[in-house]
Amino acid sequence: MESDTRRFVLTLGCPDETGIVARIAGFLADAGAWITEAAYHSDPESDWFFTRQAVRADSVDCDIDEFRRRFATLADEQFHPDTEWRLSDTGTPNRVVLLVSKESHCLIDLLGRAERGEFPGEIAAVIGNHAPLGELAGRFGVPFHLVPFDDPQVSKAQAFERVAALVDAEDPHAIVLARFMQILPPELCQRWAGRTINIHHSFLPSFVGARPYHQAFARGVKLIGATCHYVTADLDAGPIIEQDVIRVDHGDNVADMVRQGRDIETLVLARGVRWHLEDRVLVHGGKTVVFD
Amino acid sequence: MESDTRRFVLTLGCPDETGIVARIAGFLADAGAWITEAAYHSDPESDWFFTRQAVRADSVDCDIDEFRRRFATLADEQFHPDTEWRLSDTGTPNRVVLLVSKESHCLIDLLGRAERGEFPGEIAAVIGNHAPLGELAGRFGVPFHLVPFDDPQVSKAQAFERVAALVDAEDPHAIVLARFMQILPPELCQRWAGRTINIHHSFLPSFVGARPYHQAFARGVKLIGATCHYVTADLDAGPIIEQDVIRVDHGDNVADMVRQGRDIETLVLARGVRWHLEDRVLVHGGKTVVFD
Amino acid sequence: MESDTRRFVLTLGCPDETGIVARIAGFLADAGAWITEAAYHSDPESDWFFTRQAVRADSVDCDIDEFRRRFATLADEQFHPDTEWRLSDTGTPNRVVLLVSKESHCLIDLLGRAERGEFPGEIAAVIGNHAPLGELAGRFGVPFHLVPFDDPQVSKAQAFERVAALVDAEDPHAIVLARFMQILPPELCQRWAGRTINIHHSFLPSFVGARPYHQAFARGVKLIGATCHYVTADLDAGPIIEQDVIRVDHGDNVADMVRQGRDIETLVLARGVRWHLEDRVLVHGGKTVVFD
Amino acid sequence: MESDTRRFVLTLGCPDETGIVARIAGFLADAGAWITEAAYHSDPESDWFFTRQAVRADSVDCDIDEFRRRFATLADEQFHPDTEWRLSDTGTPNRVVLLVSKESHCLIDLLGRAERGEFPGEIAAVIGNHAPLGELAGRFGVPFHLVPFDDPQVSKAQAFERVAALVDAEDPHAIVLARFMQILPPELCQRWAGRTINIHHSFLPSFVGARPYHQAFARGVKLIGATCHYVTADLDAGPIIEQDVIRVDHGDNVADMVRQGRDIETLVLARGVRWHLEDRVLVHGGKTVVFD
């Protein structure tokens, strides 16, 4: 990474009050930080304040560790105790683990983006319950771990233990369910809260659960969609990061919807993961603020 | 209407089998009919066949009544008894009744379209439960009937009886609930089946019922939508004619969604009503085929 | 306007440098200003900095005039001489003049928005070169001035002089060419620079000039669009505020495009004018920054 | 291919007159053909008639060669001499050759679609002027031919001769310029007329030629797009098959546009090629009819 594109990125959420912007701006100015992106949001509903600021790393008069220490002092002294913040360094690549099953479209899309250098992270490993996508990951030089979920000798709970061990070994910044098709047990939802991202193949909250395109076809909707969201223990009900839709008509049967839906799933997941990895998504009260 | 733009429009739905297209095409060719639009759809799920054909009225060697008689003979002799068909004449204007409440955006949009000659029908009357939109209708020279729904002397059932009498007096081809906000009683849904059109201010089946924008805000969706559908006794569950969405973000509160949603409601209703009035919508099994 | 929705809005553009945000944030904090919206943009191409900040008027410890005086002092002392800024008060309504010709769709849409209270301005007058839209404006209680452009006794230059006198008498914050169809002379483009807004019925820079739908039909494009832009002496080349498109296909002839295009023109103009009136549009180097 | 999904597909264009539909429908009915899709279009501008009909192969009482012979007889006897028609068999795979350069996004997308069985053709070969995409094609088991265009020993004309020989050896139904970046010489445009498909990274006719995203950034457009079109000798002016756009804003620099544009290029090319291979695109007078 060239020095002029490396950024320190501050994200912060706290109870809203007068003067927050001034305190942060003063802190950054004191460090000589050149702000390249700054976004703010005040939510009058929850009285919560959100910000994301990116500064040129080479403009700051200290390294990221010292910068974090300084901000921690400021936060302790001048911010509400409920404040949540994070200071990240784009020079440290984000590790990502992908969980997949049989459908290849999201996997190949993310592998392709990573290979051509437009993915803001590093795909550390792919974990899947069927071999073919392992072969695909191998073609892109990404390690694959096969964890079958249909082995009569292995309970689903045991299979998830293996998955969990493999994931945790990578200490990833994001666990991406790229059409994984298995429902994560609540303890993993909890353990990986805020960094587990799913793509659901419907425009949520429509068509929760299984076979959403069949549901969409039966209802006769004129648009089908996909939803990228954080995973919580409540199925398909986590905070939504991104959604999009595509037009269908009476000439499209379920197979046509499945095919066309893949394109939307692919794009929506890629955007959602990008924003998460770039620290553009802040979660509060079951909803997201996305500074895209 | 100039003679070269007047059309006879045939719509037909029947169990699918070989030779239907040939029979219809032969019939039209025998009458000298110049086809300007022809659309077909076979639904393998329900084994149902749908078609819409528009022919130049001035190319047909008889008038619409005789044309209907001839087609009725053909249908009786050569089509399945479950066949449903309709032959309409665009030279005979479609009468439309609008039901409204307090929100003006759909009403003013439809009045404007009618005034500038781009509405394929005639707004025969507006019926509303509040006076202000009556004043608006009056400015466009359209009769308005006030039927209050909050009069303690008049039950809701009685109010609906008055509405029904006013509607039926117009014998309309379409009854349009342009943000009417009252739930039609089942007997009226039944009586006006296939010609009562509602605009619901959400992307159905998400957010059925009251205050959909509040529901959308609470869920944190990234797109809001509107749905134009035929009214059935099952609330917000009738066959969908048209839907569309608009992007929102964390900066949009409920009031912003309401405001932006109006634009989508307006467009989606206008398109749905247009297609209905142009006989572009065929209903079968709770879903629509739209030959737009 | 209720006291808690009245805002003072600061917009500012200046050469980029470190510390600008801190200076503005400090200034606002010193005045006790409660920030409800804050947006920033740094353009590395032009090294220009842009911001828009809205604060609750009732949180500021002085009135708008004093607030402006204080900011002027700050700007003089601590900002680059090329800095451009503006401090507006949403409690003071924006006056708008509409210029129209024969097409009613944009006019009726804006009148409808104003009437239902969702237009962030006051339509002070409508000026048109044909009578029918005057009758329409009259129905909404808005003054109309007829200035014919086809009177053999009156040159086009004279007609524009009359238009200019009528416009300037209103001292408007925005002059909106709502399908005016006359090319503004350069001296008026200059005099009203930065506040004259046009809607062009194509997706610029495609199809500049006359009859864009005919051009679009001839080229066989699959989407048609509309562009809202500031008017400059260079035809259809001013800074773009907003654009949108709608899908067409081979079944759409020019008349269909004209009809469907109206819906996009209407929406795009309404959005562009709203953003201008809410001080969300900053212009620099022939392009806009839109803080929507 | 299972027998019930194999189709014979008839496409036909001819001067419009009464009775065409009846003749075709009668012909199909006589052969026992079960129509699964039928689309018609009459263009009043050019007085040209277009149709596409798909029938179940297993319903027809003869094989494709005999079916073609019979239709040829009908066409000779009963259709205008200018009639153009084609009868294809989806049981015979379409061969496709891809021409690429350095950008991988379209290539990997098409390879992925082919591998997962959703591409209606067979990627017979990839021809490129740089080695890296050859390595990528190899991973998917597709033959790659390297034809450098920067070899000082080889003129551009000679390089194109090699490309032409390689393409013609495959006798492909489609030659797809998947971000090839070289302008095809007129003789190849001519030789491969009607089956050479390009993706241009702008919403044509805006930003013809080189570096369209730089042009779009400079103009400050609010949407960027991509155009899939047939290649003709007139640069970027061939018949448009498909277009789409994506929203950008002031925060997007050229690199952001390039990145986001790739997603649109990828989708638009995939759709255009699919429609071409499924015989859904008919060309007449520099424009396309797309029966999607």
PDB file of N, CA, C and O in Angstrom, chain B residues 103-106 108-109 111-113 115-116 118 135-136 139-141 246 249 259 262-264 266-267 270-271 274 278 292, chain C residues 103-106 108-109 111-113 115-116 118 135-136 139-141 246 249 259 262-264 266-267 270-271 274 278 292:
ATOM      1  N   GLU B 103     -55.072  12.068   1.872  1.00  0.00           N
ATOM      2  CA  GLU B 103     -53.800  12.227   1.168  1.00  0.00           C
ATOM      3  C   GLU B 103     -54.066  12.570  -0.305  1.00  0.00           C
ATOM      4  O   GLU B 103     -54.782  11.854  -1.002  1.00  0.00           O
ATOM      5  N   SER B 104     -53.454  13.637  -0.774  1.00  0.00           N
ATOM      6  CA  SER B 104     -53.808  14.160  -2.095  1.00  0.00           C
ATOM      7  C   SER B 104     -52.923  13.677  -3.246  1.00  0.00           C
ATOM      8  O   SER B 104     -53.263  13.880  -4.407  1.00  0.00           O
ATOM      9  N   HIS B 105     -51.783  13.054  -2.958  1.00  0.00           N
ATOM     10  CA  HIS B 105     -50.795  12.879  -4.032  1.00  0.00           C
ATOM     11  C   HIS B 105     -51.284  11.980  -5.162  1.00  0.00           C
ATOM     12  O   HIS B 105     -51.078  12.289  -6.332  1.00  0.00           O
ATOM     13  N   CYS B 106     -51.923  10.870  -4.855  1.00  0.00           N
ATOM     14  CA  CYS B 106     -52.404   9.998  -5.935  1.00  0.00           C
ATOM     15  C   CYS B 106     -53.551  10.668  -6.692  1.00  0.00           C
ATOM     16  O   CYS B 106     -53.618  10.588  -7.919  1.00  0.00           O
ATOM     17  N   ILE B 108     -54.241  13.911  -7.139  1.00  0.00           N
ATOM     18  CA  ILE B 108     -53.828  15.012  -8.015  1.00  0.00           C
ATOM     19  C   ILE B 108     -53.052  14.466  -9.225  1.00  0.00           C
ATOM     20  O   ILE B 108     -53.188  14.982 -10.343  1.00  0.00           O
ATOM     21  N   ASP B 109     -52.290  13.419  -9.005  1.00  0.00           N
ATOM     22  CA  ASP B 109     -51.554  12.826 -10.121  1.00  0.00           C
ATOM     23  C   ASP B 109     -52.517  12.274 -11.170  1.00  0.00           C
ATOM     24  O   ASP B 109     -52.336  12.513 -12.375  1.00  0.00           O
ATOM     25  N   LEU B 111     -55.701  13.056 -11.636  1.00  0.00           N
ATOM     26  CA  LEU B 111     -56.442  14.167 -12.245  1.00  0.00           C
ATOM     27  C   LEU B 111     -55.576  14.871 -13.289  1.00  0.00           C
ATOM     28  O   LEU B 111     -56.063  15.237 -14.368  1.00  0.00           O
ATOM     29  N   GLY B 112     -54.317  15.065 -12.971  1.00  0.00           N
ATOM     30  CA  GLY B 112     -53.404  15.716 -13.917  1.00  0.00           C
ATOM     31  C   GLY B 112     -53.219  14.895 -15.186  1.00  0.00           C
ATOM     32  O   GLY B 112     -53.235  15.428 -16.300  1.00  0.00           O
ATOM     33  N   ARG B 113     -53.071  13.587 -15.016  1.00  0.00           N
ATOM     34  CA  ARG B 113     -52.922  12.732 -16.199  1.00  0.00           C
ATOM     35  C   ARG B 113     -54.179  12.790 -17.067  1.00  0.00           C
ATOM     36  O   ARG B 113     -54.091  12.848 -18.308  1.00  0.00           O
ATOM     37  N   GLU B 115     -56.334  15.181 -17.234  1.00  0.00           N
ATOM     38  CA  GLU B 115     -56.479  16.503 -17.865  1.00  0.00           C
ATOM     39  C   GLU B 115     -55.559  16.660 -19.069  1.00  0.00           C
ATOM     40  O   GLU B 115     -55.913  17.282 -20.066  1.00  0.00           O
ATOM     41  N   ARG B 116     -54.356  16.086 -18.992  1.00  0.00           N
ATOM     42  CA  ARG B 116     -53.452  16.253 -20.136  1.00  0.00           C
ATOM     43  C   ARG B 116     -53.608  15.119 -21.145  1.00  0.00           C
ATOM     44  O   ARG B 116     -52.800  15.000 -22.077  1.00  0.00           O
ATOM     45  N   GLU B 118     -53.450  11.772 -20.959  1.00  0.00           N
ATOM     46  CA  GLU B 118     -52.650  10.556 -20.986  1.00  0.00           C
ATOM     47  C   GLU B 118     -53.234   9.460 -20.088  1.00  0.00           C
ATOM     48  O   GLU B 118     -52.549   8.480 -19.804  1.00  0.00           O
ATOM     49  N   GLU B 135     -62.727  19.525  -2.669  1.00  0.00           N
ATOM     50  CA  GLU B 135     -62.427  20.839  -3.235  1.00  0.00           C
ATOM     51  C   GLU B 135     -61.398  20.688  -4.352  1.00  0.00           C
ATOM     52  O   GLU B 135     -61.513  21.299  -5.417  1.00  0.00           O
ATOM     53  N   LEU B 136     -60.416  19.835  -4.138  1.00  0.00           N
ATOM     54  CA  LEU B 136     -59.380  19.602  -5.161  1.00  0.00           C
ATOM     55  C   LEU B 136     -59.997  18.998  -6.430  1.00  0.00           C
ATOM     56  O   LEU B 136     -59.722  19.451  -7.552  1.00  0.00           O
ATOM     57  N   ARG B 139     -61.745  21.508  -8.564  1.00  0.00           N
ATOM     58  CA  ARG B 139     -60.893  22.360  -9.410  1.00  0.00           C
ATOM     59  C   ARG B 139     -60.627  21.727 -10.767  1.00  0.00           C
ATOM     60  O   ARG B 139     -60.298  22.425 -11.725  1.00  0.00           O
ATOM     61  N   PHE B 140     -60.724  20.412 -10.815  1.00  0.00           N
ATOM     62  CA  PHE B 140     -60.496  19.712 -12.083  1.00  0.00           C
ATOM     63  C   PHE B 140     -61.813  19.310 -12.741  1.00  0.00           C
ATOM     64  O   PHE B 140     -61.826  18.540 -13.689  1.00  0.00           O
ATOM     65  N   GLY B 141     -62.899  19.835 -12.205  1.00  0.00           N
ATOM     66  CA  GLY B 141     -64.193  19.607 -12.824  1.00  0.00           C
ATOM     67  C   GLY B 141     -64.735  18.199 -12.665  1.00  0.00           C
ATOM     68  O   GLY B 141     -65.582  17.758 -13.451  1.00  0.00           O
ATOM     69  N   ILE B 246     -37.812   2.414  -3.744  1.00  0.00           N
ATOM     70  CA  ILE B 246     -36.879   3.538  -3.763  1.00  0.00           C
ATOM     71  C   ILE B 246     -35.913   3.334  -2.602  1.00  0.00           C
ATOM     72  O   ILE B 246     -36.278   2.788  -1.575  1.00  0.00           O
ATOM     73  N   ASP B 249     -31.952   5.542   3.410  1.00  0.00           N
ATOM     74  CA  ASP B 249     -30.803   5.203   4.254  1.00  0.00           C
ATOM     75  C   ASP B 249     -31.052   5.656   5.677  1.00  0.00           C
ATOM     76  O   ASP B 249     -32.143   6.123   6.025  1.00  0.00           O
ATOM     77  N   ARG B 259     -42.711  10.867   2.842  1.00  0.00           N
ATOM     78  CA  ARG B 259     -42.616  11.815   1.731  1.00  0.00           C
ATOM     79  C   ARG B 259     -42.077  11.151   0.465  1.00  0.00           C
ATOM     80  O   ARG B 259     -42.660  11.266  -0.611  1.00  0.00           O
ATOM     81  N   ARG B 262     -44.443   8.594  -1.134  1.00  0.00           N
ATOM     82  CA  ARG B 262     -45.554   9.123  -1.946  1.00  0.00           C
ATOM     83  C   ARG B 262     -45.229   9.065  -3.435  1.00  0.00           C
ATOM     84  O   ARG B 262     -46.109   8.782  -4.249  1.00  0.00           O
ATOM     85  N   ASP B 263     -43.990   9.385  -3.777  1.00  0.00           N
ATOM     86  CA  ASP B 263     -43.620   9.399  -5.197  1.00  0.00           C
ATOM     87  C   ASP B 263     -43.748   8.004  -5.805  1.00  0.00           C
ATOM     88  O   ASP B 263     -44.166   7.855  -6.959  1.00  0.00           O
ATOM     89  N   ILE B 264     -43.370   6.996  -5.035  1.00  0.00           N
ATOM     90  CA  ILE B 264     -43.457   5.626  -5.537  1.00  0.00           C
ATOM     91  C   ILE B 264     -44.907   5.167  -5.581  1.00  0.00           C
ATOM     92  O   ILE B 264     -45.346   4.531  -6.540  1.00  0.00           O
ATOM     93  N   THR B 266     -47.482   6.967  -6.043  1.00  0.00           N
ATOM     94  CA  THR B 266     -48.118   7.673  -7.152  1.00  0.00           C
ATOM     95  C   THR B 266     -47.821   6.987  -8.477  1.00  0.00           C
ATOM     96  O   THR B 266     -48.737   6.713  -9.273  1.00  0.00           O
ATOM     97  N   LEU B 267     -46.562   6.675  -8.701  1.00  0.00           N
ATOM     98  CA  LEU B 267     -46.168   6.057  -9.972  1.00  0.00           C
ATOM     99  C   LEU B 267     -46.715   4.646 -10.108  1.00  0.00           C
ATOM    100  O   LEU B 267     -47.192   4.243 -11.176  1.00  0.00           O
ATOM    101  N   ALA B 270     -50.447   4.708 -10.759  1.00  0.00           N
ATOM    102  CA  ALA B 270     -50.741   5.177 -12.117  1.00  0.00           C
ATOM    103  C   ALA B 270     -50.458   4.092 -13.149  1.00  0.00           C
ATOM    104  O   ALA B 270     -51.234   3.888 -14.091  1.00  0.00           O
ATOM    105  N   ARG B 271     -49.356   3.395 -12.982  1.00  0.00           N
ATOM    106  CA  ARG B 271     -49.036   2.317 -13.928  1.00  0.00           C
ATOM    107  C   ARG B 271     -50.040   1.179 -13.820  1.00  0.00           C
ATOM    108  O   ARG B 271     -50.521   0.656 -14.838  1.00  0.00           O
ATOM    109  N   ARG B 274     -53.390   2.185 -15.316  1.00  0.00           N
ATOM    110  CA  ARG B 274     -53.264   2.243 -16.780  1.00  0.00           C
ATOM    111  C   ARG B 274     -53.354   0.840 -17.381  1.00  0.00           C
ATOM    112  O   ARG B 274     -54.096   0.597 -18.332  1.00  0.00           O
ATOM    113  N   GLU B 278     -56.219  -0.625 -19.866  1.00  0.00           N
ATOM    114  CA  GLU B 278     -55.863  -1.032 -21.227  1.00  0.00           C
ATOM    115  C   GLU B 278     -55.989  -2.544 -21.409  1.00  0.00           C
ATOM    116  O   GLU B 278     -55.481  -3.087 -22.399  1.00  0.00           O
ATOM    117  N   ASP B 292     -47.419  -5.664 -20.488  1.00  0.00           N
ATOM    118  CA  ASP B 292     -47.155  -4.228 -20.619  1.00  0.00           C
ATOM    119  C   ASP B 292     -46.256  -3.946 -21.805  1.00  0.00           C
ATOM    120  O   ASP B 292     -45.822  -4.837 -22.493  1.00  0.00           O
TER     121      ASP B 292
ATOM    122  N   GLU C 103     -46.401  22.200 -21.405  1.00  0.00           N
ATOM    123  CA  GLU C 103     -46.441  20.904 -20.727  1.00  0.00           C
ATOM    124  C   GLU C 103     -46.757  21.106 -19.248  1.00  0.00           C
ATOM    125  O   GLU C 103     -46.062  21.840 -18.555  1.00  0.00           O
ATOM    126  N   SER C 104     -47.760  20.391 -18.750  1.00  0.00           N
ATOM    127  CA  SER C 104     -48.249  20.666 -17.401  1.00  0.00           C
ATOM    128  C   SER C 104     -47.664  19.785 -16.306  1.00  0.00           C
ATOM    129  O   SER C 104     -47.856  20.074 -15.128  1.00  0.00           O
ATOM    130  N   HIS C 105     -46.981  18.689 -16.669  1.00  0.00           N
ATOM    131  CA  HIS C 105     -46.702  17.685 -15.630  1.00  0.00           C
ATOM    132  C   HIS C 105     -45.804  18.188 -14.514  1.00  0.00           C
ATOM    133  O   HIS C 105     -46.061  17.912 -13.342  1.00  0.00           O
ATOM    134  N   CYS C 106     -44.735  18.918 -14.841  1.00  0.00           N
ATOM    135  CA  CYS C 106     -43.858  19.417 -13.780  1.00  0.00           C
ATOM    136  C   CYS C 106     -44.562  20.494 -12.954  1.00  0.00           C
ATOM    137  O   CYS C 106     -44.445  20.532 -11.724  1.00  0.00           O
ATOM    138  N   ILE C 108     -47.831  20.944 -12.361  1.00  0.00           N
ATOM    139  CA  ILE C 108     -48.869  20.428 -11.463  1.00  0.00           C
ATOM    140  C   ILE C 108     -48.228  19.656 -10.313  1.00  0.00           C
ATOM    141  O   ILE C 108     -48.705  19.717  -9.172  1.00  0.00           O
ATOM    142  N   ASP C 109     -47.147  18.977 -10.587  1.00  0.00           N
ATOM    143  CA  ASP C 109     -46.462  18.239  -9.521  1.00  0.00           C
ATOM    144  C   ASP C 109     -45.935  19.190  -8.453  1.00  0.00           C
ATOM    145  O   ASP C 109     -46.121  18.951  -7.253  1.00  0.00           O
ATOM    146  N   LEU C 111     -46.907  22.303  -7.866  1.00  0.00           N
ATOM    147  CA  LEU C 111     -48.036  22.948  -7.184  1.00  0.00           C
ATOM    148  C   LEU C 111     -48.642  21.999  -6.146  1.00  0.00           C
ATOM    149  O   LEU C 111     -49.003  22.413  -5.037  1.00  0.00           O
ATOM    150  N   GLY C 112     -48.763  20.740  -6.502  1.00  0.00           N
ATOM    151  CA  GLY C 112     -49.329  19.754  -5.575  1.00  0.00           C
ATOM    152  C   GLY C 112     -48.447  19.583  -4.346  1.00  0.00           C
ATOM    153  O   GLY C 112     -48.940  19.527  -3.210  1.00  0.00           O
ATOM    154  N   ARG C 113     -47.139  19.526  -4.553  1.00  0.00           N
ATOM    155  CA  ARG C 113     -46.231  19.389  -3.409  1.00  0.00           C
ATOM    156  C   ARG C 113     -46.333  20.607  -2.496  1.00  0.00           C
ATOM    157  O   ARG C 113     -46.339  20.477  -1.265  1.00  0.00           O
ATOM    158  N   GLU C 115     -48.854  22.606  -2.164  1.00  0.00           N
ATOM    159  CA  GLU C 115     -50.153  22.635  -1.484  1.00  0.00           C
ATOM    160  C   GLU C 115     -50.206  21.656  -0.318  1.00  0.00           C
ATOM    161  O   GLU C 115     -50.815  21.933   0.704  1.00  0.00           O
ATOM    162  N   ARG C 116     -49.565  20.492  -0.463  1.00  0.00           N
ATOM    163  CA  ARG C 116     -49.629  19.553   0.660  1.00  0.00           C
ATOM    164  C   ARG C 116     -48.478  19.729   1.643  1.00  0.00           C
ATOM    165  O   ARG C 116     -48.269  18.900   2.527  1.00  0.00           O
ATOM    166  N   GLU C 118     -45.146  19.822   1.331  1.00  0.00           N
ATOM    167  CA  GLU C 118     -43.870  19.102   1.282  1.00  0.00           C
ATOM    168  C   GLU C 118     -42.853  19.785   0.381  1.00  0.00           C
ATOM    169  O   GLU C 118     -41.844  19.185   0.030  1.00  0.00           O
ATOM    170  N   GLU C 135     -54.145  29.203 -16.299  1.00  0.00           N
ATOM    171  CA  GLU C 135     -55.418  28.786 -15.705  1.00  0.00           C
ATOM    172  C   GLU C 135     -55.159  27.735 -14.632  1.00  0.00           C
ATOM    173  O   GLU C 135     -55.742  27.773 -13.540  1.00  0.00           O
ATOM    174  N   LEU C 136     -54.254  26.812 -14.905  1.00  0.00           N
ATOM    175  CA  LEU C 136     -53.917  25.769 -13.936  1.00  0.00           C
ATOM    176  C   LEU C 136     -53.300  26.372 -12.671  1.00  0.00           C
ATOM    177  O   LEU C 136     -53.693  26.038 -11.543  1.00  0.00           O
ATOM    178  N   ARG C 139     -55.816  27.884 -10.397  1.00  0.00           N
ATOM    179  CA  ARG C 139     -56.587  26.961  -9.561  1.00  0.00           C
ATOM    180  C   ARG C 139     -55.901  26.693  -8.237  1.00  0.00           C
ATOM    181  O   ARG C 139     -56.523  26.288  -7.273  1.00  0.00           O
ATOM    182  N   PHE C 140     -54.571  26.870  -8.223  1.00  0.00           N
ATOM    183  CA  PHE C 140     -53.821  26.626  -6.995  1.00  0.00           C
ATOM    184  C   PHE C 140     -53.480  27.949  -6.293  1.00  0.00           C
ATOM    185  O   PHE C 140     -52.666  27.986  -5.376  1.00  0.00           O
ATOM    186  N   GLY C 141     -54.101  29.030  -6.792  1.00  0.00           N
ATOM    187  CA  GLY C 141     -53.932  30.311  -6.126  1.00  0.00           C
ATOM    188  C   GLY C 141     -52.568  30.940  -6.311  1.00  0.00           C
ATOM    189  O   GLY C 141     -52.160  31.776  -5.505  1.00  0.00           O
ATOM    190  N   ILE C 246     -35.462   5.431 -16.777  1.00  0.00           N
ATOM    191  CA  ILE C 246     -36.516   4.431 -16.751  1.00  0.00           C
ATOM    192  C   ILE C 246     -36.296   3.531 -17.959  1.00  0.00           C
ATOM    193  O   ILE C 246     -35.810   3.964 -18.998  1.00  0.00           O
ATOM    194  N   ASP C 249     -38.473  -0.356 -24.007  1.00  0.00           N
ATOM    195  CA  ASP C 249     -38.089  -1.444 -24.910  1.00  0.00           C
ATOM    196  C   ASP C 249     -38.628  -1.185 -26.309  1.00  0.00           C
ATOM    197  O   ASP C 249     -39.163  -0.107 -26.592  1.00  0.00           O
ATOM    198  N   ARG C 259     -44.443   9.996 -22.848  1.00  0.00           N
ATOM    199  CA  ARG C 259     -45.339   9.796 -21.705  1.00  0.00           C
ATOM    200  C   ARG C 259     -44.594   9.264 -20.488  1.00  0.00           C
ATOM    201  O   ARG C 259     -44.715   9.802 -19.394  1.00  0.00           O
ATOM    202  N   ARG C 262     -42.139  11.741 -18.893  1.00  0.00           N
ATOM    203  CA  ARG C 262     -42.703  12.781 -18.023  1.00  0.00           C
ATOM    204  C   ARG C 262     -42.584  12.416 -16.552  1.00  0.00           C
ATOM    205  O   ARG C 262     -42.322  13.275 -15.701  1.00  0.00           O
ATOM    206  N   ASP C 263     -42.800  11.149 -16.254  1.00  0.00           N
ATOM    207  CA  ASP C 263     -42.731  10.730 -14.849  1.00  0.00           C
ATOM    208  C   ASP C 263     -41.325  10.919 -14.287  1.00  0.00           C
ATOM    209  O   ASP C 263     -41.158  11.305 -13.123  1.00  0.00           O
ATOM    210  N   ILE C 264     -40.331  10.634 -15.104  1.00  0.00           N
ATOM    211  CA  ILE C 264     -38.951  10.792 -14.639  1.00  0.00           C
ATOM    212  C   ILE C 264     -38.579  12.269 -14.563  1.00  0.00           C
ATOM    213  O   ILE C 264     -37.951  12.720 -13.604  1.00  0.00           O
ATOM    214  N   THR C 266     -40.525  14.707 -13.959  1.00  0.00           N
ATOM    215  CA  THR C 266     -41.225  15.258 -12.803  1.00  0.00           C
ATOM    216  C   THR C 266     -40.465  14.959 -11.517  1.00  0.00           C
ATOM    217  O   THR C 266     -40.222  15.849 -10.692  1.00  0.00           O
ATOM    218  N   LEU C 267     -40.069  13.710 -11.339  1.00  0.00           N
ATOM    219  CA  LEU C 267     -39.386  13.312 -10.109  1.00  0.00           C
ATOM    220  C   LEU C 267     -38.012  13.948 -10.001  1.00  0.00           C
ATOM    221  O   LEU C 267     -37.608  14.413  -8.930  1.00  0.00           O
ATOM    222  N   ALA C 270     -38.276  17.632  -9.216  1.00  0.00           N
ATOM    223  CA  ALA C 270     -38.722  17.849  -7.832  1.00  0.00           C
ATOM    224  C   ALA C 270     -37.589  17.600  -6.845  1.00  0.00           C
ATOM    225  O   ALA C 270     -37.404  18.365  -5.888  1.00  0.00           O
ATOM    226  N   ARG C 271     -36.813  16.555  -7.081  1.00  0.00           N
ATOM    227  CA  ARG C 271     -35.694  16.274  -6.181  1.00  0.00           C
ATOM    228  C   ARG C 271     -34.627  17.353  -6.276  1.00  0.00           C
ATOM    229  O   ARG C 271     -34.095  17.827  -5.270  1.00  0.00           O
ATOM    230  N   ARG C 274     -35.782  20.553  -4.625  1.00  0.00           N
ATOM    231  CA  ARG C 274     -35.779  20.378  -3.161  1.00  0.00           C
ATOM    232  C   ARG C 274     -34.373  20.534  -2.606  1.00  0.00           C
ATOM    233  O   ARG C 274     -34.136  21.263  -1.650  1.00  0.00           O
ATOM    234  N   GLU C 278     -33.004  23.428  -0.070  1.00  0.00           N
ATOM    235  CA  GLU C 278     -32.534  23.052   1.259  1.00  0.00           C
ATOM    236  C   GLU C 278     -31.021  23.269   1.402  1.00  0.00           C
ATOM    237  O   GLU C 278     -30.417  22.778   2.354  1.00  0.00           O
ATOM    238  N   ASP C 292     -27.406  14.968   0.053  1.00  0.00           N
ATOM    239  CA  ASP C 292     -28.818  14.607   0.230  1.00  0.00           C
ATOM    240  C   ASP C 292     -28.996  13.652   1.401  1.00  0.00           C
ATOM    241  O   ASP C 292     -28.043  13.205   1.990  1.00  0.00           O
TER     242      ASP C 292
END
